[in-house]
Structure formats: C-alpha cells, structure tokens
Coordinates of N, CA and C in Angstrom, one line a residue:
R1 N 0.9 -1.2 0.5 CA -0.1 0.0 0.0 C 0.6 1.2 -0.2
E2 N 1.9 0.9 0.8 CA 3.0 2.6 0.8 C 3.4 2.8 -0.2
R3 N 4.1 1.3 -1.2 CA 4.4 1.9 -2.5 C 3.3 2.1 -3.5
M4 N 2.2 1.7 -3.7 CA 1.3 2.4 -4.6 C 0.9 3.1 -4.4
A5 N 0.7 3.9 -2.8 CA 1.0 5.5 -2.5 C 2.0 6.4 -3.1
F6 N 3.1 5.5 -2.7 CA 4.2 6.6 -3.6 C 4.8 6.6 -4.7
F7 N 4.2 5.6 -5.3 CA 3.9 5.4 -7.0 C 2.7 6.5 -7.3
H8 N 2.0 6.3 -6.4 CA 0.8 7.9 -7.2 C 1.5 9.2 -6.8
F9 N 2.1 9.1 -5.8 CA 2.8 10.9 -5.4 C 3.9 11.2 -6.9
V10 N 4.2 9.7 -7.1 CA 5.1 10.3 -8.2 C 5.1 10.4 -9.6
N11 N 3.5 10.0 -10.0 CA 2.6 9.6 -11.0 C 2.3 11.1 -10.9
C12 N 1.3 12.1 -9.7 CA 1.1 13.4 -9.5 C 2.0 14.7 -10.2
L13 N 3.5 14.5 -9.9 CA 4.1 15.1 -9.6 C 5.1 15.0 -11.2
A14 N 4.9 14.1 -11.9 CA 5.3 13.8 -13.7 C 4.5 14.7 -14.1
L15 N 2.9 14.0 -13.9 CA 2.1 15.4 -14.4 C 1.6 16.8 -14.5
A16 N 2.5 16.5 -13.6 CA 2.3 18.5 -12.9 C 2.9 19.0 -13.4
F17 N 4.2 19.0 -13.5 CA 5.6 19.7 -13.5 C 6.5 18.8 -15.6
A18 N 6.3 17.5 -15.8 CA 6.8 17.0 -17.2 C 6.3 18.1 -17.9
P19 N 5.6 18.7 -18.2 CA 5.1 19.5 -19.2 C 5.7 21.0 -19.0
Y20 N 6.5 21.0 -18.4 CA 7.2 22.4 -18.1 C 8.6 21.9 -18.8
F21 N 9.0 21.0 -18.4 CA 10.4 20.6 -19.0 C 10.2 20.4 -20.5
I22 N 9.0 19.8 -20.8 CA 8.5 19.3 -22.0 C 8.8 21.0 -23.2
V23 N 8.0 22.0 -22.7 CA 8.2 23.5 -23.2 C 9.2 23.8 -23.3
Y24 N 9.8 23.6 -22.3 CA 11.0 24.4 -22.2 C 12.0 23.8 -23.0
K25 N 12.4 22.6 -22.6 CA 13.1 21.8 -24.0 C 13.3 21.6 -25.3
Y26 N 12.1 20.9 -25.8 CA 11.3 20.8 -27.2 C 10.5 22.4 -27.8
S27 N 10.5 23.3 -27.2 CA 9.8 24.7 -28.0 C 11.1 25.4 -28.5
G28 N 12.0 25.4 -28.1 CA 13.4 26.1 -28.7 C 14.1 27.4 -27.5
L29 N 12.7 27.0 -26.4 CA 13.2 28.2 -25.5 C 14.2 28.2 -24.8
N30 N 15.2 26.8 -24.6 CA 16.4 26.5 -24.2 C 17.8 26.9 -24.7
E31 N 17.6 27.1 -26.2 CA 18.1 27.8 -27.1 C 18.6 29.3 -27.0
Y32 N 17.4 29.8 -26.2 CA 17.9 31.6 -25.9 C 17.6 32.4 -24.8
T33 N 17.9 31.0 -24.2 CA 17.2 31.8 -22.7 C 17.6 30.2 -21.5
T34 N 18.5 30.9 -20.6 CA 19.0 29.8 -19.9 C 18.2 29.6 -18.3
V35 N 18.7 28.4 -17.5 CA 16.9 28.6 -16.3 C 17.5 29.4 -15.5
W36 N 18.5 29.9 -15.4 CA 18.8 31.1 -14.6 C 17.4 31.8 -14.1
R37 N 17.7 32.4 -15.5 CA 16.5 33.5 -16.2 C 14.8 33.3 -16.0
I38 N 14.9 31.8 -16.1 CA 13.6 31.8 -15.7 C 13.0 31.6 -14.4
A39 N 14.2 31.4 -13.5 CA 14.8 31.8 -12.2 C 13.9 32.7 -12.2
R40 N 14.5 33.6 -11.7 CA 14.2 35.1 -12.0 C 12.5 35.4 -11.9
A41 N 12.5 35.1 -13.0 CA 10.7 35.0 -12.5 C 9.8 33.5 -12.3
V42 N 10.5 33.2 -11.5 CA 10.0 32.6 -9.9 C 10.2 33.2 -8.9
L43 N 12.0 34.0 -8.8 CA 11.7 34.9 -7.8 C 10.7 36.1 -7.7
G44 N 10.4 36.5 -9.1 CA 9.2 37.6 -9.7 C 7.8 37.2 -9.0
F45 N 7.6 35.7 -9.5 CA 6.3 35.6 -8.9 C 6.3 35.2 -7.2
F46 N 6.7 35.0 -6.7 CA 7.1 35.2 -4.7 C 6.8 36.5 -4.4
L47 N 7.6 37.6 -5.0 CA 7.5 38.7 -4.6 C 6.4 39.0 -4.5
A48 N 5.7 39.1 -5.8 CA 4.4 39.7 -6.0 C 3.7 39.4 -5.4
Q49 N 3.3 37.6 -5.2 CA 2.8 37.3 -3.6 C 2.7 37.6 -2.7
L50 N 3.7 38.1 -2.0 CA 4.3 38.7 -0.6 C 3.3 40.3 -0.7
V51 N 3.2 40.6 -1.8 CA 2.9 42.0 -2.4 C 1.4 42.5 -2.1
K52 N 0.7 40.9 -2.7 CA -0.2 41.0 -2.8 C -1.2 40.2 -1.8
L53 N -0.7 39.5 -1.2 CA -1.1 39.2 0.8 C -1.1 40.4 1.6
L54 N -0.5 41.3 0.8 CA 0.1 42.6 1.8 C -1.2 43.5 1.6
A55 N -1.7 43.3 0.3 CA -2.7 44.1 0.0 C -4.2 43.4 0.0
L56 N -3.9 42.2 0.2 CA -5.2 41.2 0.3 C -5.5 41.6 1.9
A57 N -4.6 41.6 2.8 CA -4.3 41.5 4.4 C -4.9 43.3 4.9
T58 N -4.6 44.2 3.8 CA -4.7 45.7 4.3 C -6.5 45.5 3.8
F59 N -6.9 45.4 2.4 CA -7.6 46.1 2.3 C -9.1 45.5 2.0
F60 N -9.0 43.9 2.1 CA -9.7 42.9 1.6 C -9.5 42.2 3.3
P61 N -9.9 42.5 4.6 CA -9.7 42.1 5.6 C -10.7 40.8 5.4
A62 N -10.1 38.8 6.0 CA -11.1 38.6 5.7 C -12.1 38.6 6.9
S63 N -13.8 38.3 6.0 CA -14.7 38.1 6.6 C -15.4 37.1 7.5
D64 N -16.5 36.9 8.0 CA -16.7 36.3 9.0 C -18.0 35.0 7.9
G65 N -18.4 35.8 6.9 CA -19.0 34.7 5.9 C -18.3 34.1 5.2
E66 N -19.4 32.5 5.0 CA -18.7 31.4 3.8 C -19.2 31.7 2.8
G67 N -18.9 31.0 1.9 CA -19.7 30.7 0.9 C -19.4 31.7 0.0
F68 N -20.3 31.2 -1.7 CA -19.3 32.9 -2.4 C -20.1 33.9 -2.3
N69 N -19.4 35.2 -2.8 CA -19.8 36.4 -2.7 C -19.5 37.3 -3.8
V70 N -20.1 37.8 -4.5 CA -20.0 38.2 -6.0 C -19.4 39.2 -5.6
L71 N -19.6 40.3 -5.2 CA -18.6 41.7 -4.7 C -17.6 41.7 -3.8
P72 N -17.5 41.1 -3.0 CA -16.3 40.8 -2.6 C -15.4 40.0 -2.6
D73 N -15.8 39.0 -3.2 CA -14.6 38.0 -4.5 C -14.5 38.5 -5.3
L74 N -15.6 39.4 -6.6 CA -14.6 40.0 -7.5 C -13.7 40.8 -7.6
L75 N -14.0 42.0 -6.3 CA -12.7 42.9 -5.5 C -11.5 42.1 -5.0
K76 N -11.7 40.9 -4.3 CA -10.3 39.9 -3.7 C -9.5 39.9 -5.5
S77 N -10.8 39.3 -6.2 CA -9.4 39.1 -7.2 C -9.3 39.9 -8.4
S78 N -9.3 40.9 -8.0 CA -8.8 42.3 -8.6 C -7.1 42.5 -7.7
A79 N -6.9 41.5 -7.3 CA -5.6 42.2 -6.6 C -4.8 41.4 -7.5
D80 N -5.7 40.3 -8.2 CA -4.2 39.9 -9.5 C -3.6 40.5 -10.5
V81 N -3.7 41.9 -10.3 CA -3.3 42.7 -11.4 C -1.9 42.8 -10.3
I82 N -1.6 42.4 -9.4 CA 0.1 42.9 -8.8 C 0.5 41.9 -10.0
D83 N 0.6 40.8 -10.4 CA 0.8 39.3 -11.3 C 1.2 40.3 -12.4
V84 N -0.2 41.0 -13.0 CA 0.3 42.1 -14.1 C 1.1 42.7 -13.9
V85 N 1.5 43.5 -12.7 CA 2.4 44.4 -12.7 C 4.0 43.8 -12.3
G86 N 3.8 42.8 -11.5 CA 5.0 41.9 -11.6 C 5.8 41.4 -13.3
M87 N 4.5 41.1 -14.1 CA 5.0 40.6 -15.2 C 5.5 41.8 -15.8
Y88 N 5.3 42.8 -16.0 CA 5.7 43.8 -17.0 C 6.6 43.8 -16.3
L89 N 7.0 44.4 -15.2 CA 8.3 44.7 -14.5 C 9.4 43.5 -14.9
M90 N 9.3 42.3 -14.5 CA 10.0 41.1 -15.1 C 10.3 41.2 -16.5
I91 N 9.4 41.5 -16.9 CA 9.6 41.9 -18.7 C 10.8 42.8 -19.6
T92 N 10.5 43.5 -19.3 CA 11.0 45.3 -18.9 C 12.7 45.2 -18.4
Y93 N 13.0 44.8 -17.3 CA 13.9 44.8 -16.6 C 14.8 44.0 -16.0
F94 N 14.0 42.7 -16.4 CA 15.2 41.9 -16.0 C 15.0 40.3 -16.5
M95 N 14.5 40.5 -18.0 CA 14.8 39.6 -18.9 C 15.3 40.3 -19.7
I96 N 16.6 39.6 -21.2 CA 16.7 39.9 -22.3 C 16.9 39.3 -23.2
G97 N 16.6 39.7 -24.2 CA 16.8 38.7 -25.8 C 15.5 39.2 -26.6
K98 N 15.0 38.8 -27.1 CA 13.9 38.7 -28.3 C 12.5 38.7 -27.5
S99 N 11.7 40.0 -27.9 CA 10.6 40.0 -27.2 C 9.6 38.9 -27.1
E100 N 9.5 37.6 -27.6 CA 8.9 36.4 -27.6 C 9.8 35.7 -26.8
V101 N 11.1 35.9 -26.7 CA 11.9 35.0 -25.5 C 11.4 35.8 -23.7
R102 N 11.3 36.7 -23.8 CA 11.1 37.4 -22.7 C 9.8 36.9 -22.3
Y103 N 8.7 37.0 -23.0 CA 7.2 36.9 -22.5 C 7.1 35.0 -22.2
F104 N 8.0 34.8 -23.1 CA 7.9 33.3 -22.7 C 8.7 32.6 -21.6
S105 N 9.3 33.4 -20.7 CA 10.6 33.0 -20.3 C 9.5 33.0 -19.4
T106 N 9.1 34.4 -18.7 CA 7.9 35.2 -17.8 C 6.6 34.1 -17.5
G107 N 6.6 34.1 -18.5 CA 5.1 33.2 -18.6 C 5.2 31.9 -17.5
L108 N 6.5 31.0 -18.3 CA 6.9 29.6 -17.7 C 7.3 29.8 -16.2
G109 N 8.3 31.0 -15.8 CA 8.7 30.7 -14.5 C 7.8 30.9 -14.1
W110 N 6.4 32.1 -13.8 CA 5.6 32.2 -13.5 C 4.7 31.2 -13.0
A111 N 4.1 30.3 -14.3 CA 3.4 29.3 -14.2 C 4.5 28.0 -13.3
A112 N 5.3 27.7 -13.4 CA 6.0 26.9 -12.5 C 5.4 27.2 -10.9
A113 N 6.1 28.4 -11.2 CA 6.2 28.7 -9.6 C 5.0 28.5 -8.5
F114 N 3.8 29.2 -9.4 CA 2.0 29.1 -9.2 C 2.0 27.2 -8.6
S115 N 2.6 26.5 -9.9 CA 1.9 24.9 -9.5 C 2.6 24.4 -8.6
A116 N 3.8 24.8 -8.1 CA 4.5 24.5 -7.1 C 4.4 24.7 -5.6
S117 N 3.6 26.3 -6.1 CA 3.7 26.5 -4.5 C 1.9 25.9 -3.7
S118 N 1.5 25.8 -4.9 CA 0.1 25.5 -4.9 C -0.3 23.8 -4.5
R119 N 0.8 23.2 -5.1 CA 0.8 21.9 -5.3 C 2.0 20.6 -4.5
I120 N 2.8 21.0 -4.9 CA 3.4 20.2 -4.0 C 3.6 19.6 -2.7
F121 N 2.7 20.2 -1.6 CA 2.4 20.7 -0.3 C 1.0 19.2 -0.6
I122 N 0.3 19.7 -1.4 CA -1.5 18.9 -1.6 C -0.9 17.6 -2.0
F123 N 0.5 17.2 -2.6 CA 0.8 16.2 -3.6 C 1.8 15.5 -2.4
W124 N 2.3 16.2 -1.6 CA 3.0 15.2 -0.4 C 2.1 15.2 0.5
S125 N 1.5 15.7 1.4 CA 0.2 15.4 2.2 C -1.1 14.6 1.8
G126 N -0.9 14.8 0.9 CA -2.3 13.4 0.5 C -2.4 12.5 -0.6
A127 N -1.6 13.0 -1.7 CA -1.6 11.8 -3.2 C -0.1 10.7 -2.4
R128 N 0.7 11.3 -1.2 CA 1.6 10.3 -0.5 C 0.9 9.6 0.5
G129 N -0.5 10.0 0.9 CA -0.7 9.4 1.8 C -2.0 7.8 1.5
T130 N -2.7 7.8 -0.1 CA -3.4 7.7 -0.5 C -3.1 6.6 -1.7
A131 N -3.8 5.5 -1.9 CA -3.0 4.9 -2.9 C -3.4 5.7 -4.6
F132 N -4.9 6.1 -4.0 CA -5.2 7.3 -5.8 C -6.6 7.7 -5.2
H133 N -6.6 8.1 -6.0 CA -7.6 9.5 -5.9 C -7.7 10.2 -7.0
W134 N -8.7 10.7 -8.1 CA -8.9 11.3 -9.3 C -9.0 13.3 -9.1
R135 N -8.9 13.6 -7.5 CA -8.8 14.6 -7.1 C -7.4 15.0 -7.1
Y136 N -6.3 14.8 -6.8 CA -4.7 14.9 -7.4 C -4.4 14.9 -8.1
M137 N -5.1 13.8 -9.9 CA -4.5 13.1 -10.9 C -5.5 15.2 -11.4
Q138 N -6.9 14.9 -11.6 CA -7.3 16.8 -11.6 C -6.3 17.8 -11.6
S139 N -5.6 18.1 -10.4 CA -5.0 19.0 -10.1 C -3.7 18.8 -10.8
A140 N -3.1 17.6 -11.0 CA -1.8 18.2 -12.0 C -2.3 17.8 -12.9
L141 N -3.0 17.2 -13.4 CA -3.5 18.3 -15.2 C -4.3 19.6 -15.8
E142 N -4.5 20.4 -14.4 CA -4.5 21.9 -14.6 C -3.4 23.0 -14.1
S143 N -2.9 21.9 -13.8 CA -1.4 22.9 -13.9 C -0.9 22.8 -15.3
S144 N -1.4 21.7 -16.2 CA -0.9 22.3 -17.4 C -1.8 23.1 -18.1
S145 N -3.5 23.6 -17.7 CA -3.8 24.5 -17.9 C -3.5 25.9 -17.2
D146 N -2.6 25.6 -15.9 CA -2.2 27.2 -15.8 C -0.8 27.8 -16.4
L147 N 0.0 26.8 -16.9 CA 1.0 26.6 -17.7 C 0.5 27.5 -18.9
I148 N -0.8 27.1 -19.7 CA -1.0 27.9 -20.8 C -1.6 29.7 -20.3
L149 N -2.4 29.2 -19.5 CA -2.7 30.6 -18.9 C -1.7 31.9 -18.5
Y150 N -0.9 31.5 -17.4 CA 0.2 32.0 -17.2 C 0.9 32.7 -18.5
T151 N 1.2 31.6 -19.4 CA 2.3 31.9 -20.2 C 1.1 32.9 -21.5
A152 N -0.1 33.2 -22.0 CA -0.6 33.7 -22.2 C -0.8 35.0 -21.7
M153 N -0.7 35.1 -20.1 CA -0.8 36.6 -19.6 C 0.9 36.9 -19.7
A154 N 1.5 36.9 -19.8 CA 2.5 37.0 -19.7 C 2.9 37.6 -21.2
C155 N 2.4 36.9 -22.3 CA 2.4 37.9 -23.7 C 1.6 39.0 -23.7
L156 N 0.8 38.8 -23.3 CA -0.8 39.8 -23.5 C 0.0 40.7 -22.1
V157 N 0.9 40.8 -21.3 CA 1.5 41.8 -21.1 C 2.0 42.8 -21.4
G158 N 2.8 42.0 -22.3 CA 4.1 42.1 -22.9 C 3.8 42.9 -24.6
I159 N 3.0 42.5 -25.0 CA 2.3 43.0 -26.3 C 1.2 44.2 -26.0
A160 N 0.4 44.5 -25.1 CA -0.3 45.3 -24.6 C 0.6 46.8 -24.4
S161 N 1.8 46.9 -23.9 CA 2.6 47.6 -23.6 C 3.4 48.2 -24.9
R162 N 3.0 47.7 -25.8 CA 4.0 48.1 -27.3 C 3.2 48.8 -27.8
A163 N 4.2 50.3 -28.4 CA 3.5 51.1 -28.9 C 2.8 51.2 -30.2
D164 N 3.7 50.1 -31.3 CA 3.4 49.6 -32.2 C 2.2 48.6 -32.1
L165 N 1.5 48.5 -31.4 CA 0.6 47.8 -31.7 C -0.6 48.4 -31.7
P166 N -1.9 47.8 -33.1 CA -3.0 48.1 -34.0 C -3.8 49.0 -32.5
A167 N -4.8 50.0 -32.7 CA -5.9 50.4 -32.1 C -7.1 49.4 -31.3
G168 N -7.4 48.3 -32.2 CA -8.3 47.4 -32.1 C -7.4 45.9 -31.4
A169 N -6.3 45.6 -31.7 CA -5.3 44.3 -31.4 C -5.3 44.9 -29.5
K170 N -5.2 46.5 -29.5 CA -5.1 46.8 -28.1 C -6.0 46.6 -27.3
R171 N -7.7 47.1 -27.7 CA -8.5 46.6 -27.0 C -8.8 45.4 -27.0
L172 N -8.7 44.6 -28.0 CA -8.5 43.1 -27.3 C -7.8 42.4 -26.6
A173 N -6.6 43.0 -26.6 CA -5.3 42.8 -25.8 C -5.6 42.8 -24.1
T174 N -6.2 44.1 -24.2 CA -6.8 44.8 -22.7 C -8.0 43.7 -21.8
V175 N -9.0 43.3 -23.1 CA -10.0 42.8 -22.3 C -9.6 41.1 -22.5
L176 N -9.1 40.5 -23.2 CA -8.3 39.5 -23.1 C -7.0 39.5 -21.4
L177 N -6.6 40.5 -21.4 CA -5.6 41.0 -20.2 C -6.7 40.9 -18.4
A178 N -7.9 41.4 -18.7 CA -9.0 41.3 -17.9 C -9.4 40.3 -17.7
A179 N -10.1 39.5 -18.2 CA -9.9 38.2 -18.0 C -8.9 37.1 -17.3
S180 N -7.9 37.4 -18.0 CA -6.7 36.9 -16.5 C -6.4 37.3 -15.6
V181 N -6.6 38.2 -15.6 CA -6.8 38.7 -14.0 C -8.2 38.1 -13.3
F182 N -9.1 38.0 -13.6 CA -9.9 37.5 -13.3 C -10.5 36.6 -13.2
H183 N -9.6 35.9 -13.6 CA -9.4 34.2 -14.2 C -9.9 33.3 -12.5
G184 N -9.4 33.4 -11.2 CA -9.8 32.9 -10.3 C -11.0 33.1 -9.9
F185 N -11.8 34.4 -10.1 CA -13.3 35.1 -10.3 C -13.8 33.7 -11.2
I186 N -13.7 33.7 -12.1 CA -14.0 33.1 -13.2 C -14.5 31.6 -12.8
Y187 N -13.5 31.2 -12.3 CA -13.3 29.9 -12.0 C -14.5 29.7 -10.7
Q188 N -14.4 30.6 -10.0 CA -15.4 30.3 -8.8 C -17.3 30.3 -9.6
C189 N -17.2 31.2 -10.2 CA -18.5 31.0 -11.2 C -18.9 29.6 -12.0
F190 N -17.6 29.2 -12.5 CA -18.2 27.8 -12.8 C -18.7 26.9 -12.2
F191 N -18.1 27.2 -10.8 CA -18.5 26.2 -9.8 C -20.2 26.8 -9.2
H192 N -19.5 27.7 -9.1 CA -20.6 27.8 -8.3 C -22.6 28.3 -8.7
Y193 N -22.1 28.7 -10.4 CA -23.7 28.8 -11.2 C -23.7 27.9 -12.1
L194 N -22.6 27.6 -12.3 CA -22.4 26.3 -13.9 C -22.9 25.2 -12.9
A195 N -22.2 25.0 -11.8 CA -22.6 23.5 -11.0 C -21.0 23.0 -11.4
L196 N -20.5 23.8 -12.6 CA -19.5 22.4 -12.8 C -18.2 21.6 -11.7
T197 N -18.0 20.5 -11.7 CA -17.4 20.0 -10.9 C -16.6 19.4 -11.4
S198 N -15.6 18.2 -10.5 CA -14.9 17.2 -10.6 C -14.3 17.3 -12.1
W199 N -14.6 16.7 -13.9 CA -13.5 16.5 -14.8 C -14.7 17.9 -15.6
A200 N -15.7 18.1 -15.5 CA -16.1 19.2 -16.2 C -15.5 20.5 -15.8
L201 N -15.1 20.5 -14.4 CA -14.7 22.0 -14.1 C -13.2 22.3 -14.5
V202 N -12.4 20.9 -14.3 CA -11.0 21.1 -15.4 C -11.1 21.5 -16.7
A203 N -12.2 20.6 -17.4 CA -12.6 21.0 -18.8 C -12.4 22.2 -19.3
A204 N -13.9 23.0 -18.0 CA -13.6 24.2 -18.1 C -12.6 25.3 -17.9
K205 N -12.1 24.6 -17.1 CA -10.4 25.5 -16.7 C -9.6 25.4 -18.1
F206 N -9.3 24.0 -18.8 CA -8.9 24.1 -20.4 C -9.2 24.9 -20.8
A207 N -10.7 24.7 -21.6 CA -10.9 25.4 -22.8 C -10.6 27.0 -22.3
F208 N -11.2 27.7 -20.6 CA -10.5 29.0 -20.2 C -9.4 29.4 -21.2
S209 N -8.4 28.6 -20.8 CA -6.9 29.5 -20.9 C -6.7 28.7 -22.3
L210 N -7.2 28.1 -22.8 CA -6.8 27.7 -24.4 C -7.8 28.6 -25.4
A211 N -8.8 29.2 -24.7 CA -9.2 30.6 -25.6 C -8.6 32.1 -24.7
L212 N -7.4 31.9 -23.8 CA -6.9 33.0 -23.7 C -5.8 32.8 -24.5
G213 N -5.4 31.9 -24.8 CA -4.2 31.8 -25.2 C -4.4 31.9 -26.7
G214 N -5.3 31.8 -27.2 CA -5.5 31.7 -29.0 C -5.8 33.2 -29.2
G215 N -6.4 33.7 -28.4 CA -6.5 35.1 -28.2 C -5.3 36.1 -28.1
A216 N -4.0 35.6 -27.3 CA -3.0 35.9 -26.9 C -2.1 35.9 -29.0
V217 N -2.3 35.1 -29.1 CA -2.1 34.7 -30.8 C -2.5 35.2 -31.9
V218 N -3.5 35.8 -31.4 CA -4.6 36.6 -32.6 C -4.0 38.0 -32.5
V219 N -3.8 38.4 -30.9 CA -3.2 39.5 -30.4 C -1.7 39.8 -31.0
Y220 N -0.8 39.1 -31.0 CA 0.4 38.6 -31.5 C 0.4 38.8 -33.0
S221 N -0.2 38.1 -34.0 CA -0.9 37.8 -35.4 C -0.3 38.8 -35.8
T222 N -1.4 40.0 -35.5 CA -2.3 41.1 -36.0 C -0.5 42.2 -35.8
L223 N -0.4 41.7 -34.7 CA 1.4 42.7 -34.9 C 2.4 42.7 -35.7
N224 N 2.7 41.1 -36.2 CA 3.5 40.9 -37.0 C 2.7 41.3 -38.3
Y225 N 1.4 40.9 -38.9 CA 1.1 42.0 -40.0 C 1.1 43.1 -39.8
H226 N 1.4 44.1 -38.9 CA 1.2 45.5 -39.1 C 2.6 46.1 -39.4
A227 N 3.1 44.8 -39.0 CA 4.4 45.5 -38.8 C 4.9 44.9 -40.9
Q228 N 5.0 44.5 -41.4 CA 5.1 43.7 -42.1 C 4.5 44.7 -43.5
Y229 N 3.2 45.1 -43.2 CA 1.7 45.8 -44.3 C 3.0 47.3 -44.3
Y230 N 3.5 47.8 -43.0 CA 4.3 48.7 -42.8 C 5.9 49.4 -43.8
N231 N 6.2 47.9 -43.4 CA 7.4 47.5 -44.1 C 7.6 47.3 -46.0
K232 N 6.0 46.7 -46.3 CA 5.7 46.9 -48.0 C 6.0 48.0 -48.2
K233 N 5.0 49.2 -47.4 CA 5.0 50.5 -47.8 C 6.2 51.6 -47.6

C-alpha cells in the first residue's frame, strides 16, 4: 500500500511538472535563454505574492461570511493585477533577448512557481497518503492549464504595452488581460453558477486557458501583420 501511494505521488508530480520541462526543452526556449533567467521569474512570482498578501490583508480583510459572494470575491480577485505589474517589471527590466523569449520565459517561470507553491505540499500530504484518488490527478492536469494561462498572460502583458500595436488589437489585448486577471473569480462562477465539478470543471478551466492563449496568438499575429504591412509600404 505504501509503495502504491508513493507511485501515485510520483505520477502526480510527473503529470504536473513534466509539461514544463517539455515546453522548455522542445519549444526551442532553451536555445535562447537559461534556467537562471526563468528562475528570476520564479523569484518575481513569490515577491508579487508577498505584495498581494499584504494588499489583501490591508484592503480586503477576511470576513466571517462563508460561501461565494460576488462583489467581495470580485474585489479580492482584482488583487491579481499585482501579477500583471510583476510580469511587466520582469519582462521590461529583468529579461533580455527577443520579445517572444522574454514573454515566454516570464510566463513559464510564473506558471512553474504557481504550480509548485500550490500543489507540491498537497501532493506530499495527500497523494502520498492514499493509493489513488482522482482529485490529485485532476490537480496535476490543471497544472498544464495554468501553464497555458500564465504564458498567455505574460504575452498579453508584453504585447499590450507596445506602442506599435494597432488600436483594435490593443483593445482585444486589454479585454483578454482583464479576463486573465479575474480568472480565479471566473473559475468560482463555473463552480457556483454553472455547477461544474470534477472533470467538467477541469475541462472548463482548460477551455478558458486555451481561449486566452488563442486570443494572445491572434493579438500577436496582428502585430506581425501590422509590421509587415508598413515594411511593404
């Protein structure tokens, strides 16, 4: 039983974090940046979370009420704008190289830090103590969803700040960036209003992340088209 529980723990870790290694190794990112630069983004994530905790404790003290309350939870979710500020500072001042490399490195480091801080302890205390349970597998799969989400978020942060971005694409980037900031609140709406649970909730999170990633690709493609158009002129 203990051996099966250990294998379950290892499987959850592999399912959660192997995609990060695969993306870094086989996307070509390892040819343009180092693990140390991605570690900067990891450090930036933890500093941003510290600032976020201070902001939540100062402006959104814990209430006695339980359950889902739209306005308080929406306001608390707005604290995730600190992630946007942190990503912007990381991309602008602490990453070097091509813009795509800086965006991707920041998003990868941010997602890896988020997954490590929110899942390793759960896997250690939960998955290691039971032979098998689907909720740990679901959490491990959600790590890939977070990878897409935070990578898209970092790309949107970098692209939206560019002066050569067309006006229409800038508006779309702003909307997508707002959606990424309030993703936690949106996930709560999935659970409380749409009654999505278990695998349906995992699928909804993946769909949201993929939609955000697709939107980031669309915004970036308009940037390239805009540049090519003016180069021809």
